[in-house]
Coordinates of C-alpha atoms in Angstrom, one line a residue:
M11 CA 110.5 108.1 13.5
K12 CA 110.6 107.2 17.3
Q13 CA 113.6 105.0 17.9
Y14 CA 114.7 102.4 20.3
I15 CA 118.2 101.9 21.7
A16 CA 120.3 99.2 23.4
T17 CA 122.3 99.2 26.7
I18 CA 125.7 99.5 28.4
T19 CA 128.5 102.0 27.4
A20 CA 131.3 102.9 25.0
V21 CA 135.0 103.6 25.4
S22 CA 137.3 106.3 23.8
L23 CA 140.1 106.1 21.8
G24 CA 142.0 107.6 24.9
L25 CA 141.8 104.1 26.6
I26 CA 144.6 103.2 24.2
I27 CA 146.1 106.6 23.8
A28 CA 145.3 108.7 26.8
L29 CA 147.9 111.5 27.2
S30 CA 149.0 115.2 27.8
A31 CA 150.9 117.1 25.4
N32 CA 153.9 119.6 24.9
S33 CA 154.8 120.6 21.3
T34 CA 158.3 120.0 19.6
Q35 CA 159.4 120.7 16.1
A36 CA 160.3 117.2 15.7
Q37 CA 156.7 116.0 15.9
D38 CA 155.7 118.3 13.3
R39 CA 156.9 115.5 10.9
L40 CA 154.1 113.2 10.2
P41 CA 154.9 109.5 9.1
E42 CA 154.2 108.0 5.9
I43 CA 150.8 106.7 6.5
G44 CA 150.9 103.8 3.8
T45 CA 153.6 102.2 5.9
A46 CA 152.8 103.5 9.4
G47 CA 151.9 100.4 11.4
A48 CA 152.2 97.8 8.8
S49 CA 154.4 95.4 10.5
V50 CA 151.6 95.1 13.0
M51 CA 148.4 95.2 11.1
T52 CA 147.6 95.8 7.5
I53 CA 144.8 98.2 6.3
D54 CA 142.5 95.1 5.4
R55 CA 143.1 93.4 8.8
E56 CA 142.3 96.6 10.5
R57 CA 139.1 97.1 8.6
I58 CA 138.2 93.4 9.8
Y59 CA 138.9 94.3 13.4
G60 CA 136.8 97.4 13.2
D61 CA 133.9 95.3 11.7
M62 CA 134.0 92.9 14.5
Y63 CA 134.3 95.6 17.2
M64 CA 131.4 97.5 15.8
R65 CA 129.3 94.3 15.9
Q66 CA 130.2 93.9 19.7
L67 CA 129.3 97.5 20.3
R68 CA 126.0 97.3 18.6
A69 CA 124.9 94.4 21.0
Q70 CA 126.4 96.2 24.2
A71 CA 126.3 100.0 23.8
P72 CA 123.3 102.5 24.1
L73 CA 123.6 103.5 20.3
V74 CA 121.0 105.8 19.1
G75 CA 118.8 104.5 16.2
D76 CA 117.4 107.6 15.0
P77 CA 117.6 108.4 11.0
V78 CA 117.5 112.1 11.0
L79 CA 120.1 112.2 13.5
D80 CA 122.3 109.5 11.8
E81 CA 122.0 111.4 8.4
Y82 CA 123.1 114.8 10.2
L83 CA 126.1 113.2 11.8
R84 CA 127.1 111.2 8.7
D85 CA 126.9 114.4 6.4
L86 CA 128.8 116.3 8.9
G87 CA 131.7 113.6 9.2
S88 CA 131.7 112.8 5.6
R89 CA 132.3 116.3 4.8
M90 CA 135.6 116.4 6.9
V91 CA 136.7 113.1 5.8
R92 CA 137.0 114.4 2.2
E93 CA 139.6 116.9 3.6
A94 CA 141.5 114.2 5.4
D95 CA 144.8 112.7 3.8
G96 CA 145.5 109.3 4.6
V97 CA 141.9 107.9 4.2
R98 CA 142.3 104.2 3.6
F99 CA 138.5 103.0 4.2
P100 CA 135.2 104.5 4.7
F101 CA 134.3 106.1 7.6
S102 CA 131.3 105.2 9.8
F103 CA 129.8 107.7 12.4
F104 CA 127.3 106.9 15.1
W105 CA 125.6 108.3 18.3
V106 CA 125.9 106.8 21.7
N107 CA 123.2 107.9 24.1
Q108 CA 125.3 109.0 27.1
K109 CA 125.2 112.2 28.7
D110 CA 128.8 112.1 29.2
I111 CA 130.8 114.7 27.0
N112 CA 133.1 112.3 24.8
A113 CA 133.7 110.9 21.4
F114 CA 136.0 107.9 20.4
A115 CA 137.5 106.2 17.4
F116 CA 138.5 102.6 16.8
F117 CA 139.9 100.3 14.1
G118 CA 138.4 100.8 10.7
G119 CA 137.2 104.2 10.6
Y120 CA 134.5 103.9 13.3
I121 CA 133.9 107.1 15.4
G122 CA 131.3 107.3 18.0
V123 CA 129.9 110.4 19.4
H124 CA 128.1 110.8 22.8
T125 CA 124.9 112.6 22.7
G126 CA 126.4 114.7 25.6
L127 CA 129.0 116.1 23.3
I128 CA 126.6 117.8 21.2
S129 CA 124.6 119.0 24.1
E130 CA 127.6 120.6 25.3
A131 CA 129.0 122.1 22.1
Q132 CA 127.8 125.8 21.7
T133 CA 128.4 125.9 17.7
E134 CA 128.6 123.4 14.9
S135 CA 132.3 124.3 14.6
E136 CA 132.9 123.0 18.2
L137 CA 131.4 119.8 17.5
A138 CA 133.1 119.3 14.0
A139 CA 136.3 120.2 15.8
V140 CA 136.1 117.1 17.9
L141 CA 135.2 114.9 15.0
A142 CA 138.1 116.3 13.0
H143 CA 140.3 115.4 16.0
E144 CA 139.2 111.7 15.9
I145 CA 139.4 111.5 12.2
A146 CA 142.8 112.5 12.4
H147 CA 143.6 109.7 15.1
V148 CA 142.1 107.2 12.3
S149 CA 143.8 108.7 9.4
Q150 CA 147.2 108.8 11.2
R151 CA 146.7 105.1 12.2
H152 CA 147.2 106.2 16.0
I153 CA 146.0 102.8 17.4
V154 CA 148.0 100.6 15.2
R155 CA 151.2 102.7 15.6
N156 CA 150.7 102.6 19.2
M157 CA 150.5 98.8 19.1
E158 CA 153.6 98.8 16.9
R159 CA 155.6 100.8 19.4
M160 CA 154.5 98.4 22.2
S161 CA 155.3 95.3 20.0
N162 CA 158.9 96.6 19.5
A163 CA 159.2 97.3 23.3
S164 CA 158.3 93.9 24.4
P165 CA 157.5 90.5 22.5
T166 CA 154.9 89.6 25.0
T167 CA 153.0 93.0 24.9
M168 CA 151.5 92.7 21.5
A169 CA 149.6 89.6 22.1
A170 CA 148.1 90.7 25.5
M171 CA 147.3 94.2 24.2
L172 CA 145.0 93.1 21.2
G173 CA 142.9 91.2 23.9
S174 CA 143.0 94.4 26.1
V175 CA 141.9 96.6 23.3
I176 CA 138.8 94.4 22.6
L177 CA 138.0 94.2 26.3
A178 CA 138.3 98.1 26.4
V179 CA 135.7 98.4 23.7
I180 CA 133.4 96.2 25.7
N181 CA 134.0 97.0 29.1
P182 CA 136.0 100.3 29.7
Q183 CA 137.1 99.6 33.3
L184 CA 138.3 96.1 32.8
G185 CA 139.8 97.3 29.5
M186 CA 141.9 99.9 31.3
A187 CA 143.2 97.6 33.9
A188 CA 144.3 95.0 31.3
L189 CA 145.9 97.8 29.4
T190 CA 147.7 99.2 32.3
G191 CA 149.1 95.8 33.1
T192 CA 149.9 95.2 29.6
M193 CA 152.2 98.4 29.5
G194 CA 154.1 97.2 32.6
V195 CA 157.7 98.9 32.8
S196 CA 157.1 100.3 29.3
Q197 CA 154.5 102.6 30.6
Q198 CA 156.4 105.9 30.7
M199 CA 157.6 105.2 27.1
Q200 CA 154.0 104.7 26.2
I201 CA 152.9 108.1 27.7
N202 CA 155.8 110.0 25.8
Y203 CA 154.8 108.5 22.4
T204 CA 151.1 109.2 22.8
R205 CA 151.9 113.0 23.4
Q206 CA 153.1 112.8 19.8
F207 CA 149.8 111.4 18.9
E208 CA 147.8 114.0 20.4
Q209 CA 149.9 116.6 18.9
E210 CA 149.5 115.1 15.4
A211 CA 145.7 114.7 16.0
D212 CA 145.7 118.5 17.1
R213 CA 147.6 119.6 14.0
V214 CA 145.9 117.5 11.2
G215 CA 142.6 118.0 13.0
L216 CA 142.7 121.7 12.8
S217 CA 143.8 121.4 9.1
I218 CA 140.8 119.2 8.3
L219 CA 138.5 121.5 10.3
V220 CA 139.4 124.8 8.2
N221 CA 139.6 123.0 5.0
S222 CA 136.0 121.8 5.5
G223 CA 134.8 125.4 6.1
F224 CA 134.5 125.7 9.8
D225 CA 135.8 127.9 12.2
P226 CA 139.4 126.8 13.5
M227 CA 138.6 128.6 16.8
G228 CA 136.0 125.8 17.4
S229 CA 138.7 123.7 19.0
P230 CA 140.4 126.0 21.3
D231 CA 137.0 127.4 22.3
F232 CA 135.4 124.1 23.1
F233 CA 138.4 122.4 25.1
G234 CA 139.4 125.7 26.6
R235 CA 135.9 126.3 28.0
L236 CA 135.7 122.7 29.2
S237 CA 139.0 123.0 30.9
E238 CA 138.0 126.0 32.7
K239 CA 134.6 124.8 33.6
Y240 CA 135.9 121.4 35.3
R241 CA 139.2 122.8 36.5
Y242 CA 138.4 122.2 40.1
T243 CA 136.1 119.1 39.8
S244 CA 137.1 115.7 41.2
R245 CA 135.4 114.2 38.1
P246 CA 136.2 116.0 34.9
P247 CA 134.3 114.9 31.5
E248 CA 135.5 111.8 29.9
I249 CA 136.8 113.7 27.0
L250 CA 139.0 115.7 29.3
L251 CA 140.2 112.3 31.0
T252 CA 141.1 110.6 27.7
H253 CA 142.3 113.9 26.0
P254 CA 143.8 116.1 28.8
Y255 CA 144.6 119.5 27.6
S256 CA 147.4 121.3 29.6
E257 CA 147.8 125.1 29.4
N258 CA 150.7 124.7 27.0
R259 CA 148.7 122.5 24.7
L260 CA 145.8 124.9 24.6
A261 CA 148.1 127.7 24.1
D262 CA 149.6 126.1 21.2
M263 CA 146.3 124.9 19.5
R264 CA 144.9 128.5 20.1
A265 CA 148.0 130.2 18.4
R266 CA 147.6 127.7 15.4
A267 CA 144.0 128.3 15.1
E268 CA 144.5 132.1 15.2
S269 CA 147.1 131.9 12.4
M270 CA 144.3 130.3 10.1
R271 CA 141.7 131.8 8.1
R272 CA 138.3 132.1 9.6
P273 CA 135.2 131.4 7.3
E274 CA 132.1 133.2 7.1
V275 CA 129.4 132.1 9.7
R276 CA 127.6 129.1 8.3
D277 CA 123.9 128.3 8.7
A278 CA 123.6 126.6 12.1
Q279 CA 120.1 125.6 11.8
A280 CA 120.8 121.8 11.1
F281 CA 123.2 121.7 14.1
L282 CA 120.6 123.4 16.4
L283 CA 117.9 121.2 15.2
A284 CA 120.1 118.1 15.9
K285 CA 121.2 119.4 19.4
Y286 CA 117.6 120.2 20.4
R287 CA 116.2 116.9 19.2
I288 CA 118.9 115.0 21.3
Q289 CA 118.2 117.1 24.4
A290 CA 114.5 116.9 23.9
R291 CA 114.1 113.2 23.1
H292 CA 117.0 111.2 24.0
L293 CA 118.6 113.3 27.0
R294 CA 115.2 114.6 28.1
Q295 CA 116.5 117.6 29.3
F296 CA 113.7 120.1 28.5
S297 CA 110.4 120.9 30.2
E298 CA 107.5 122.4 28.3
A299 CA 107.6 125.5 30.2
E300 CA 111.4 125.9 29.6
L301 CA 110.9 125.5 26.0
R302 CA 108.2 128.1 25.9
R303 CA 110.4 130.5 27.9
Q304 CA 113.3 129.8 25.3
I305 CA 110.8 130.5 22.3
E306 CA 109.7 133.7 23.9
S307 CA 113.3 135.0 24.5
A308 CA 115.3 133.4 21.6
P309 CA 118.0 135.7 20.7
S310 CA 117.9 134.4 17.2
E311 CA 115.5 133.0 14.7
H312 CA 117.5 129.8 14.4
I313 CA 117.4 129.3 18.2
K314 CA 113.5 129.9 18.2
T315 CA 113.0 127.4 15.5
A316 CA 115.1 124.7 17.3
A317 CA 113.1 125.3 20.4
T318 CA 109.8 125.3 18.9
Y319 CA 110.8 121.9 17.1
A320 CA 111.8 120.6 20.5
L321 CA 108.5 121.7 22.0
A322 CA 106.7 119.9 19.2
I323 CA 108.8 116.6 20.1
V324 CA 108.1 117.0 24.0
L325 CA 104.3 117.3 23.2
L326 CA 104.3 114.4 21.1
D327 CA 106.2 112.4 23.4
N328 CA 103.7 113.1 26.2
R329 CA 100.9 112.1 23.8
R330 CA 99.7 115.5 23.0
A331 CA 99.8 114.9 19.2
Q332 CA 97.3 117.5 18.2
E333 CA 99.2 120.2 20.3
A334 CA 102.6 119.1 18.7
E335 CA 101.0 119.2 15.3
D336 CA 99.9 122.9 15.8
V337 CA 103.3 123.9 17.2
L338 CA 105.1 122.1 14.2
A339 CA 102.8 123.6 11.5
P340 CA 104.5 127.0 10.9
L341 CA 107.8 125.2 10.7
L342 CA 106.6 122.7 8.0
K343 CA 105.0 125.5 6.2
R344 CA 108.2 127.5 6.0
D345 CA 110.2 124.5 5.1
P346 CA 108.2 121.6 4.0
M347 CA 111.2 119.4 2.8
N348 CA 113.1 119.6 6.0
T349 CA 113.7 116.0 7.2
F350 CA 113.7 116.9 10.8
F351 CA 110.2 118.3 10.5
I352 CA 109.1 115.4 8.1
D353 CA 110.2 112.9 10.7
V354 CA 108.1 114.5 13.7
Q355 CA 105.1 115.1 11.5
S356 CA 105.0 111.4 10.5
D357 CA 105.0 110.3 14.1
I358 CA 102.2 112.7 14.7
L359 CA 100.0 111.8 11.9
L360 CA 100.5 107.9 13.1
A361 CA 99.7 109.0 16.7
Q362 CA 96.4 110.3 15.4
N363 CA 95.8 107.1 13.2
R364 CA 95.8 109.3 10.2
N365 CA 97.6 106.6 8.2
D366 CA 96.5 107.8 4.8
D367 CA 97.6 111.5 5.5
A368 CA 101.2 110.0 6.5
L369 CA 101.4 108.0 3.5
K370 CA 100.5 111.0 1.1
T371 CA 102.9 113.4 2.8
L372 CA 105.9 110.8 2.7
E373 CA 104.9 109.6 -0.9
N374 CA 105.3 113.2 -2.1
A375 CA 108.6 113.8 -0.1
Y376 CA 110.1 110.4 -1.4
M377 CA 109.2 111.5 -4.8
R378 CA 111.6 114.5 -4.2
Q379 CA 114.2 112.9 -2.3
P380 CA 114.2 109.0 -3.2
N381 CA 116.2 106.8 -1.0
E382 CA 117.0 109.5 1.7
Q383 CA 117.1 107.8 4.9
T384 CA 114.8 109.7 7.1
I385 CA 112.2 110.0 4.4
T386 CA 112.5 106.3 3.3
L387 CA 112.4 104.7 6.7
N388 CA 109.6 106.8 7.6
F389 CA 107.7 106.0 4.6
A390 CA 108.5 102.4 5.2
N391 CA 107.4 102.5 8.9
V392 CA 104.2 104.2 7.8
A393 CA 103.4 101.6 5.0
V394 CA 103.7 98.9 7.7
E395 CA 101.4 100.6 10.2
A396 CA 98.9 100.9 7.3
K397 CA 99.2 97.2 6.2
Q398 CA 100.7 98.1 2.9
Y399 CA 103.4 95.5 3.4
D400 CA 104.3 95.1 -0.3
L401 CA 105.2 98.8 -0.4
A402 CA 107.1 98.8 2.6
I403 CA 109.2 95.6 1.4
A404 CA 109.9 97.2 -1.9
L405 CA 111.2 100.4 -0.3
L406 CA 113.4 98.8 2.1
R407 CA 114.9 96.3 -0.3
E408 CA 115.8 99.3 -2.6
F409 CA 117.2 101.1 0.4
L410 CA 119.3 98.1 1.6
Q411 CA 121.0 97.7 -1.7
R412 CA 122.8 100.9 -0.8
H413 CA 122.9 100.8 2.9
E414 CA 123.0 97.0 3.7
N415 CA 124.2 97.3 7.5
N416 CA 121.4 99.8 8.3
V417 CA 119.8 98.1 11.5
L418 CA 116.6 100.0 11.4
A419 CA 115.8 99.2 7.8
L420 CA 116.4 95.4 8.4
D421 CA 114.3 95.4 11.6
L422 CA 111.5 97.0 9.6
L423 CA 112.1 94.7 6.7
A424 CA 111.8 91.6 8.9
T425 CA 108.6 92.9 10.5
A426 CA 107.0 93.6 7.0
Y427 CA 107.9 90.1 6.0
R428 CA 106.5 88.6 9.2
L429 CA 103.1 90.5 8.7
N430 CA 103.0 89.6 5.2
G431 CA 103.4 85.8 5.7
N432 CA 106.7 85.6 4.2
S433 CA 108.2 83.3 7.0
S434 CA 111.4 82.3 5.0
S435 CA 112.2 86.0 4.0
M436 CA 111.6 87.1 7.6
H437 CA 114.3 84.6 8.9
E438 CA 116.7 85.4 6.3
T439 CA 116.4 89.1 7.4
Q440 CA 116.3 88.3 11.0
A441 CA 119.8 86.5 10.4
E442 CA 121.5 89.5 8.8
L443 CA 120.1 91.5 11.7
A444 CA 121.4 89.2 14.3
A445 CA 124.8 89.1 12.6
L446 CA 125.2 92.8 12.9
Y447 CA 125.1 92.5 16.5
G448 CA 127.7 89.8 16.6
A449 CA 125.1 86.9 17.6
F450 CA 126.1 84.6 14.9
D451 CA 124.7 81.6 16.5
Q452 CA 121.1 83.1 16.3
A453 CA 121.8 84.2 12.9
I454 CA 122.7 80.8 11.7
D455 CA 119.8 79.2 13.4
H456 CA 117.6 81.8 11.4
L457 CA 119.1 80.8 8.1
H458 CA 118.5 77.2 8.9
K459 CA 115.1 77.9 9.3
A460 CA 114.9 79.8 6.1
H461 CA 116.6 77.1 4.3
K462 CA 114.0 74.6 5.4
Q463 CA 111.2 76.7 4.4
S464 CA 112.6 77.5 0.8
G465 CA 111.4 75.6 -2.1
L466 CA 113.8 76.5 -4.6
E467 CA 117.1 74.6 -5.0
I468 CA 119.0 77.9 -6.1
E469 CA 117.7 79.6 -2.9
K470 CA 118.9 76.6 -0.5
R471 CA 122.5 76.8 -2.1
R472 CA 122.5 80.5 -1.8
L473 CA 121.3 80.4 1.9
Q474 CA 123.9 77.4 2.6
A475 CA 126.7 79.7 1.3
R476 CA 125.7 82.6 3.7
I477 CA 125.6 80.1 6.6
E478 CA 129.0 79.1 5.9
Q479 CA 130.1 82.9 5.7
L480 CA 128.6 83.4 9.0
M481 CA 130.4 80.5 10.5
E482 CA 133.6 81.9 9.3
Q483 CA 132.8 85.4 10.9
K484 CA 131.8 83.4 14.2
Q485 CA 135.3 81.7 14.3
L486 CA 137.1 85.2 13.5
L487 CA 135.1 86.9 16.5
Q488 CA 136.2 84.2 18.8
K489 CA 139.6 84.4 17.8
L490 CA 139.6 88.3 18.4
S491 CA 137.9 87.9 21.9
S492 CA 140.2 85.0 23.1

């Protein structure tokens, strides 16, 4: 399913807790997470902040709307969250289409991963190591604890810092300037304290990584290679600016990792398919000739499969659908339920106007994996293209009962309602979509239109109640941004 992305950039947790590190025995003692930061922000309040920041990020960052990649990242992240202590809310993982090597976390368990990060990672354990580190920042409540520290240092710092954090999420350069000004004379104390945060995240992250079945060496291998690669460059990657690794810190991390058990090598196919998909479609790093060379010289069957898959994507995106189908066919034959392959095959069939074949393929897949994200959204998309709007609406409504904030599903549903002539439901769906982008005025306007077109009194009351909810959310967003 070909996807569409928004505009601008994202920011790492390092804007709030950028640092360098040296280990001490005292820093091996973790805080009581249930009370850490409680004087500044409760868990419920943190979830509210995270939700509002995410709405602004959707509107202003180049997020990747790609169901098969979203599913891969969610599965990978969720696997590690299950091994983390101090988890107080559901985590949400998302891709930012930036070639920069970076990842970041913010309030409420939201973790963003730049596409450039997986492009740089050589193994799934390296990618997982970065995610585990960010999960540790969230589970240890480092942002809130940082704010609590600053609040204790200066009564005026806390109020200014909240606004700076929001600004940093929206505009990294302005946000960093605001945060620097906020720190003032307490800047050195801030740096000393955030060293502790990074050491905690190193230690907790390594534990999460190994307990999730990944190689603990993924962490020192990844950051050590990056540090060496960019040692003499004037502009290192963002992840080294926001998470600087001194030789002592890397040595400490490597010593910890070497003392841990190393699991058997995992099946790397899903990681390679995700990596090659990002490089082929979103970062556009491959030429057809380069991929054919990789296929010929691939050192393993996994890499050969991933390069073949990427070649099918490149051919399809260059409007050579039949060639793409011929390249993909052996992969599908060998693994017909692989959602990476099903997604591309759906686009190939649509590009050839073979809507009936696409419907049959996806119906069979849906019967085996009902409500799986990639299959469901592709099935609904094909149903819309085939003008089977009732089928698309039924699929999407059921899916949204479990994934209410899925932007792609809401967008498809609004389209299906519009083409089916259901104007009231179209406006209601567009309202929910607009609200996810923080466009509350637009969302409320859509609900007013739906209210006018609804003939049932019970529906009018329901829509009016939703209007009032969105007005409250709008006021909250204004307070957070002021």
